[in-house]
N, CA, C and O atoms as a DFTB+ gen file, in Angstrom:
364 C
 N C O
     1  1     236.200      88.136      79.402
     2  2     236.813      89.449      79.392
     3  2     235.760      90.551      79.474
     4  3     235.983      91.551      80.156
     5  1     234.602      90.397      78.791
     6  2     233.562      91.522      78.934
     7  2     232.976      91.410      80.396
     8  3     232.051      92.218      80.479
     9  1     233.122      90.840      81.385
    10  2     232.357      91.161      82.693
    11  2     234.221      91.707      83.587
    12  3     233.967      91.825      84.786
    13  1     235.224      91.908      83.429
    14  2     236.186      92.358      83.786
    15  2     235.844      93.940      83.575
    16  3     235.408      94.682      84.455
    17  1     236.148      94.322      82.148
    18  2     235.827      95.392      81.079
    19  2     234.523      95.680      82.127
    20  3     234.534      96.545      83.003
    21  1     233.663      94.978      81.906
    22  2     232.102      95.709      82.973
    23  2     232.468      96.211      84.467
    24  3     231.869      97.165      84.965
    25  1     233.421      95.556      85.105
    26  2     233.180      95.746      86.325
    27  2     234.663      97.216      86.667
    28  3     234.908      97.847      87.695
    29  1     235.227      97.249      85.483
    30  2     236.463      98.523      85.140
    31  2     235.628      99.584      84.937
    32  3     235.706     100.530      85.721
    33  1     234.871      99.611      84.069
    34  2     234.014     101.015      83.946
    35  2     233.134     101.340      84.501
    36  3     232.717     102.499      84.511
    37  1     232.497     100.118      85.272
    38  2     231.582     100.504      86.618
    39  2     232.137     101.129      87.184
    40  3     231.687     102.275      87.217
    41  1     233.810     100.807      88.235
    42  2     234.489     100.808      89.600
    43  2     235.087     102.693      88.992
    44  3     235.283     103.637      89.757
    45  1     235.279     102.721      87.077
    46  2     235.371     104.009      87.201
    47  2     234.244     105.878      87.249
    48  3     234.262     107.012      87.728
    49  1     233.360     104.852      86.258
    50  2     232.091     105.661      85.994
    51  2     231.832     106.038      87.947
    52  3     231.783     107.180      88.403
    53  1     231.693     104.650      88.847
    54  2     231.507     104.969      90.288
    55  2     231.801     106.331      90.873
    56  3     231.145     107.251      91.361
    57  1     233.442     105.986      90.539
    58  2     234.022     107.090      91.264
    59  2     233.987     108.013      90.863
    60  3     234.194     108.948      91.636
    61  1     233.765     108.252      89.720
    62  2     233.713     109.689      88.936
    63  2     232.406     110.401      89.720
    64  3     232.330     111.380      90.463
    65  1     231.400     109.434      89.197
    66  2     230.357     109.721      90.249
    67  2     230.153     110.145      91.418
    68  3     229.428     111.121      91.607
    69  1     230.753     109.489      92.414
    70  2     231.106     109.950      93.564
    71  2     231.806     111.080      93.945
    72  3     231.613     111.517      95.080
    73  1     232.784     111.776      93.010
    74  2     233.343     112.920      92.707
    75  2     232.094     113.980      92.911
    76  3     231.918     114.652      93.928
    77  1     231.397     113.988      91.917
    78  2     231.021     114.767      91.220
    79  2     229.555     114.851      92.437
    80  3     229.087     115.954      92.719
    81  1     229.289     114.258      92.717
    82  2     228.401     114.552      93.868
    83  2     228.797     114.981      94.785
    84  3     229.848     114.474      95.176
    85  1     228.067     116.379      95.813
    86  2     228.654     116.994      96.774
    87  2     228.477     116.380      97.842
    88  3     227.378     115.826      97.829
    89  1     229.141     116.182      98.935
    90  2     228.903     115.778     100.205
    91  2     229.786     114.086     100.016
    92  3     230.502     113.811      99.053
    93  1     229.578     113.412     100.855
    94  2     230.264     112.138     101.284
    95  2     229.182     111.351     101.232
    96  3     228.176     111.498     101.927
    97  1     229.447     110.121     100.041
    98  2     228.560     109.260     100.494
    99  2     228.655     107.947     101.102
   100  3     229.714     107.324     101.191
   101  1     227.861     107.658     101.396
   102  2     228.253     106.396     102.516
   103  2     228.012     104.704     101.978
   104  3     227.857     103.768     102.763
   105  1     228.025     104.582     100.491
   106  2     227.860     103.051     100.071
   107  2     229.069     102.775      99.786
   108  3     229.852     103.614      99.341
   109  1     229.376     101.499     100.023
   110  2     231.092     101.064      99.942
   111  2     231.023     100.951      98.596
   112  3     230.124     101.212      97.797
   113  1     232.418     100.402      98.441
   114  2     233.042     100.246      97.227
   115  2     232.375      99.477      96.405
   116  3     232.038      99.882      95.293
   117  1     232.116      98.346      96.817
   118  2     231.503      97.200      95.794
   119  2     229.826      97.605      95.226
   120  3     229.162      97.273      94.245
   121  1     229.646      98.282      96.138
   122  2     228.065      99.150      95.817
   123  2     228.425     100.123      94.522
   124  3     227.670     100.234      93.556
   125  1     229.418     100.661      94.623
   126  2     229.720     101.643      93.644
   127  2     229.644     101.347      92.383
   128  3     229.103     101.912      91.432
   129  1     230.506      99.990      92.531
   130  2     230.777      99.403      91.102
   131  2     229.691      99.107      90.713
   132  3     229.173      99.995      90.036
   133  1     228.882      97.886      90.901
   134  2     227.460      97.710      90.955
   135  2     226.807      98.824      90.338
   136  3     226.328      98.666      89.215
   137  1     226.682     100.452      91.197
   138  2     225.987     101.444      90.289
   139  2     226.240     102.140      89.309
   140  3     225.548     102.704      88.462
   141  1     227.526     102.028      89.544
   142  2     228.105     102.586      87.844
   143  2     228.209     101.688      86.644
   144  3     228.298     102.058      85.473
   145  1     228.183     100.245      87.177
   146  2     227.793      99.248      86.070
   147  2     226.754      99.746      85.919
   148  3     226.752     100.068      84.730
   149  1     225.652     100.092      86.435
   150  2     224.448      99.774      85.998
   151  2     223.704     101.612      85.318
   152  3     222.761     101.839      84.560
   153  1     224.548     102.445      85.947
   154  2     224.650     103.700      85.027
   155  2     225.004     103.949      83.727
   156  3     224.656     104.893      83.018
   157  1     226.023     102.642      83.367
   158  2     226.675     102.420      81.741
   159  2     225.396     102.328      81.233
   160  3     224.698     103.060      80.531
   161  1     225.204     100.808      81.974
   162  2     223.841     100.180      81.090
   163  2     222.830     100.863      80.827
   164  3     222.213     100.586      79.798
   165  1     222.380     101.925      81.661
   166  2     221.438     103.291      81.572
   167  2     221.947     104.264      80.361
   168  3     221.274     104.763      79.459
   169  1     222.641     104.318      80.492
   170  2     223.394     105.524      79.233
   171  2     223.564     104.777      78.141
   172  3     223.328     105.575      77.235
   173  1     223.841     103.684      77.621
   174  2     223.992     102.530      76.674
   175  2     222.646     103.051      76.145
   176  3     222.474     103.800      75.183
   177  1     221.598     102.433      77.072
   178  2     220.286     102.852      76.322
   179  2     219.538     104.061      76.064
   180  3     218.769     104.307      75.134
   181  1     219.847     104.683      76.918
   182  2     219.890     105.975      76.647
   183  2     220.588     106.396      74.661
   184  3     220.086     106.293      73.542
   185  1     221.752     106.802      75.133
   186  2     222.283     106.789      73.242
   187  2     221.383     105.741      72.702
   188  3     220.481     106.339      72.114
   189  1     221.213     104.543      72.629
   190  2     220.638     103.885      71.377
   191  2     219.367     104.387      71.034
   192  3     218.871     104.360      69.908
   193  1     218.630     105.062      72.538
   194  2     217.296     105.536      72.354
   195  2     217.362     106.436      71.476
   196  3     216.548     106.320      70.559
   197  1     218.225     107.510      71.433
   198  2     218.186     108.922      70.603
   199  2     219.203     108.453      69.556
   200  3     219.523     109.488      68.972
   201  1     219.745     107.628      69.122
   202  2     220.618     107.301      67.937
   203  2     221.855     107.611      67.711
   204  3     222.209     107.731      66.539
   205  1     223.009     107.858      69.018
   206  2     224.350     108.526      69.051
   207  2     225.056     106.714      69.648
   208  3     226.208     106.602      70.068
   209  1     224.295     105.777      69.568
   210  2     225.250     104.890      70.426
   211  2     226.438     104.037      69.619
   212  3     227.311     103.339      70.134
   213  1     226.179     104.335      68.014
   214  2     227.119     104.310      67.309
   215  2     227.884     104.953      66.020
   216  3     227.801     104.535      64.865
   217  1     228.860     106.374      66.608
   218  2     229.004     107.047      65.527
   219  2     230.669     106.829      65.637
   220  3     231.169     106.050      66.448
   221  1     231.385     107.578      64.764
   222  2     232.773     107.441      63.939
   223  2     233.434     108.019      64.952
   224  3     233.129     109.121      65.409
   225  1     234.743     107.033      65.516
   226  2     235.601     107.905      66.698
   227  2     235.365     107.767      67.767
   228  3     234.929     106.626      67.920
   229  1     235.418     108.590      69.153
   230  2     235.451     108.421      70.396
   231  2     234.112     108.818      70.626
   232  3     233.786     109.992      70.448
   233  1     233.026     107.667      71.135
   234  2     231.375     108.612      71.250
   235  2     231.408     109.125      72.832
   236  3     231.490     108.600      73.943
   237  1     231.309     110.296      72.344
   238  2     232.194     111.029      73.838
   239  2     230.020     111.653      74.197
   240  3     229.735     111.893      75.370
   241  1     229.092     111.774      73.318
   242  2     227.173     111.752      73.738
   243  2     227.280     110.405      74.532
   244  3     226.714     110.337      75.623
   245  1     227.905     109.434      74.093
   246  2     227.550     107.989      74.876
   247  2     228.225     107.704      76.168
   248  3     228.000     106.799      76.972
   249  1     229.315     108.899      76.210
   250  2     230.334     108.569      77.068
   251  2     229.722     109.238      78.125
   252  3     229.740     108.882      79.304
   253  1     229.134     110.305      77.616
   254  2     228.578     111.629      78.943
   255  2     227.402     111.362      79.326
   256  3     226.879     111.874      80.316
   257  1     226.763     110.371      78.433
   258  2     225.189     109.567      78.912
   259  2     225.747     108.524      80.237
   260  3     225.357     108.389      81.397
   261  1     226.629     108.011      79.592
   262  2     226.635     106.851      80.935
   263  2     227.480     107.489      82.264
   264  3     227.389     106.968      83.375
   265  1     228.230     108.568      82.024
   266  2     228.705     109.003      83.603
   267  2     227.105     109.702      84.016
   268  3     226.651     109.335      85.100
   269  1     226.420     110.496      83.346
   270  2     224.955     111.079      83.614
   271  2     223.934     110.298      84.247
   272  3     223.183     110.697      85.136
   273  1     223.961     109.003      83.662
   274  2     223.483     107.427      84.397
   275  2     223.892     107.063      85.861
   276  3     223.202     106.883      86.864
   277  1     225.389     107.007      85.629
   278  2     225.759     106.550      87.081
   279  2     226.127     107.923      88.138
   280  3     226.482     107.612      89.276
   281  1     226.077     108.949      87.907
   282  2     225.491     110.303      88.706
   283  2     224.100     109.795      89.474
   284  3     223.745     109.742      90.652
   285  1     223.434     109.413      88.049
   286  2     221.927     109.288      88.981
   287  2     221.457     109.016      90.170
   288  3     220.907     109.542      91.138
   289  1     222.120     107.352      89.515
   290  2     222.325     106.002      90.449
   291  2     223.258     106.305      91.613
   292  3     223.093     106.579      92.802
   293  1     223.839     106.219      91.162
   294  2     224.897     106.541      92.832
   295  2     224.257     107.627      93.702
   296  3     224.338     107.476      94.921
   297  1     223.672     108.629      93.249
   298  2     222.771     109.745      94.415
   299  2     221.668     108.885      94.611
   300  3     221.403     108.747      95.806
   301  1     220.924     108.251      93.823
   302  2     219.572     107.543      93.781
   303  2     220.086     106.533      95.456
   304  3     219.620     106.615      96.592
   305  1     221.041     105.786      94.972
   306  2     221.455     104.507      95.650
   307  2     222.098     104.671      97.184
   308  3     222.016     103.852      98.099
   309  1     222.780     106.004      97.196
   310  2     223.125     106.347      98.149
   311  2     222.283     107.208      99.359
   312  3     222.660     107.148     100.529
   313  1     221.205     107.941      98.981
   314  2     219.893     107.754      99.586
   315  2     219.474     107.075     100.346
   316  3     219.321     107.205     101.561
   317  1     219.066     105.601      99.075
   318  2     218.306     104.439      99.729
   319  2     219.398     103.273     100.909
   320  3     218.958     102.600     101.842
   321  1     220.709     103.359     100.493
   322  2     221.610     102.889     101.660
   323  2     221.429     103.610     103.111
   324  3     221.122     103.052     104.165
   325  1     221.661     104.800     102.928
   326  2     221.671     105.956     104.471
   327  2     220.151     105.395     105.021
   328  3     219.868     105.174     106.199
   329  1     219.201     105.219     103.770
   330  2     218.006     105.072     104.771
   331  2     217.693     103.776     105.080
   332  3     216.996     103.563     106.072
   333  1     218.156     102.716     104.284
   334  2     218.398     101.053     104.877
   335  2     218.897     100.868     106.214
   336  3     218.309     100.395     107.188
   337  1     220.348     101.418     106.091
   338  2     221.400     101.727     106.549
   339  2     221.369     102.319     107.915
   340  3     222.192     102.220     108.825
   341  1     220.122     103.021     107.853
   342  2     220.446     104.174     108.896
   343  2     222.215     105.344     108.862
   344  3     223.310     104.781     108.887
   345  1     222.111     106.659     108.815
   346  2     223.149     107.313     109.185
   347  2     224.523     107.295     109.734
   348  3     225.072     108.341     110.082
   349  1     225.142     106.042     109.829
   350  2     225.934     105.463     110.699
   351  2     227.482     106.127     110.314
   352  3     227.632     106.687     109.227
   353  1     228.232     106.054     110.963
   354  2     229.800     106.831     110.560
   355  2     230.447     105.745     111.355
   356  3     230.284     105.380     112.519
   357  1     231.642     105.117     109.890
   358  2     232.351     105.082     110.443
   359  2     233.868     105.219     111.260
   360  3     234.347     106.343     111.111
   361  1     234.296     104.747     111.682
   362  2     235.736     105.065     112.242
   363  2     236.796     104.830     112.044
   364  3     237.678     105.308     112.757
């Protein structure tokens, strides 16, 4: 159940991500998830680093660390795709 749960808050942290960045980016879906999994896991450590990763109630510092994580990543990642990738559009 915890790699389900992982791959739910990746596929959402993703898109939020993808929101929140201007312009269109060009890594598919399964890339997304992938970076917003891995934006949690960034923000996870993040809070434990500064000491908010476990307080009373909804940890809404831990919550805004890991969409802040997968912001990163997804601009970071979507970069390095366009330039793997080359510029390509498709139809």
């Amino acid at each position: 159940m915890g790699w389900l749960w992982a791959i739910i808050v990746g596929l959402v942290l993703g898109l939020i991500a993808k929101a929140i960045i201007p312009g269109k980016q060009q890594i598919p879906l399964w890339l997304t998830v992938i970076f917003g999994i891995l934006g949690s896991v960034v923000g996870n450590s993040v809070a434990t680093w500064i000491g908010v990763n476990e307080t009373k109630g909804i940890d809404w510092t831990r919550h805004l660390l890991q969409l802040a994580g997968a912001v990163v990543i997804v601009w970071l990642g979507d970069m390095a795709w366009v330039a793997l990738r080359g510029n390509k559009h498709r139809t």
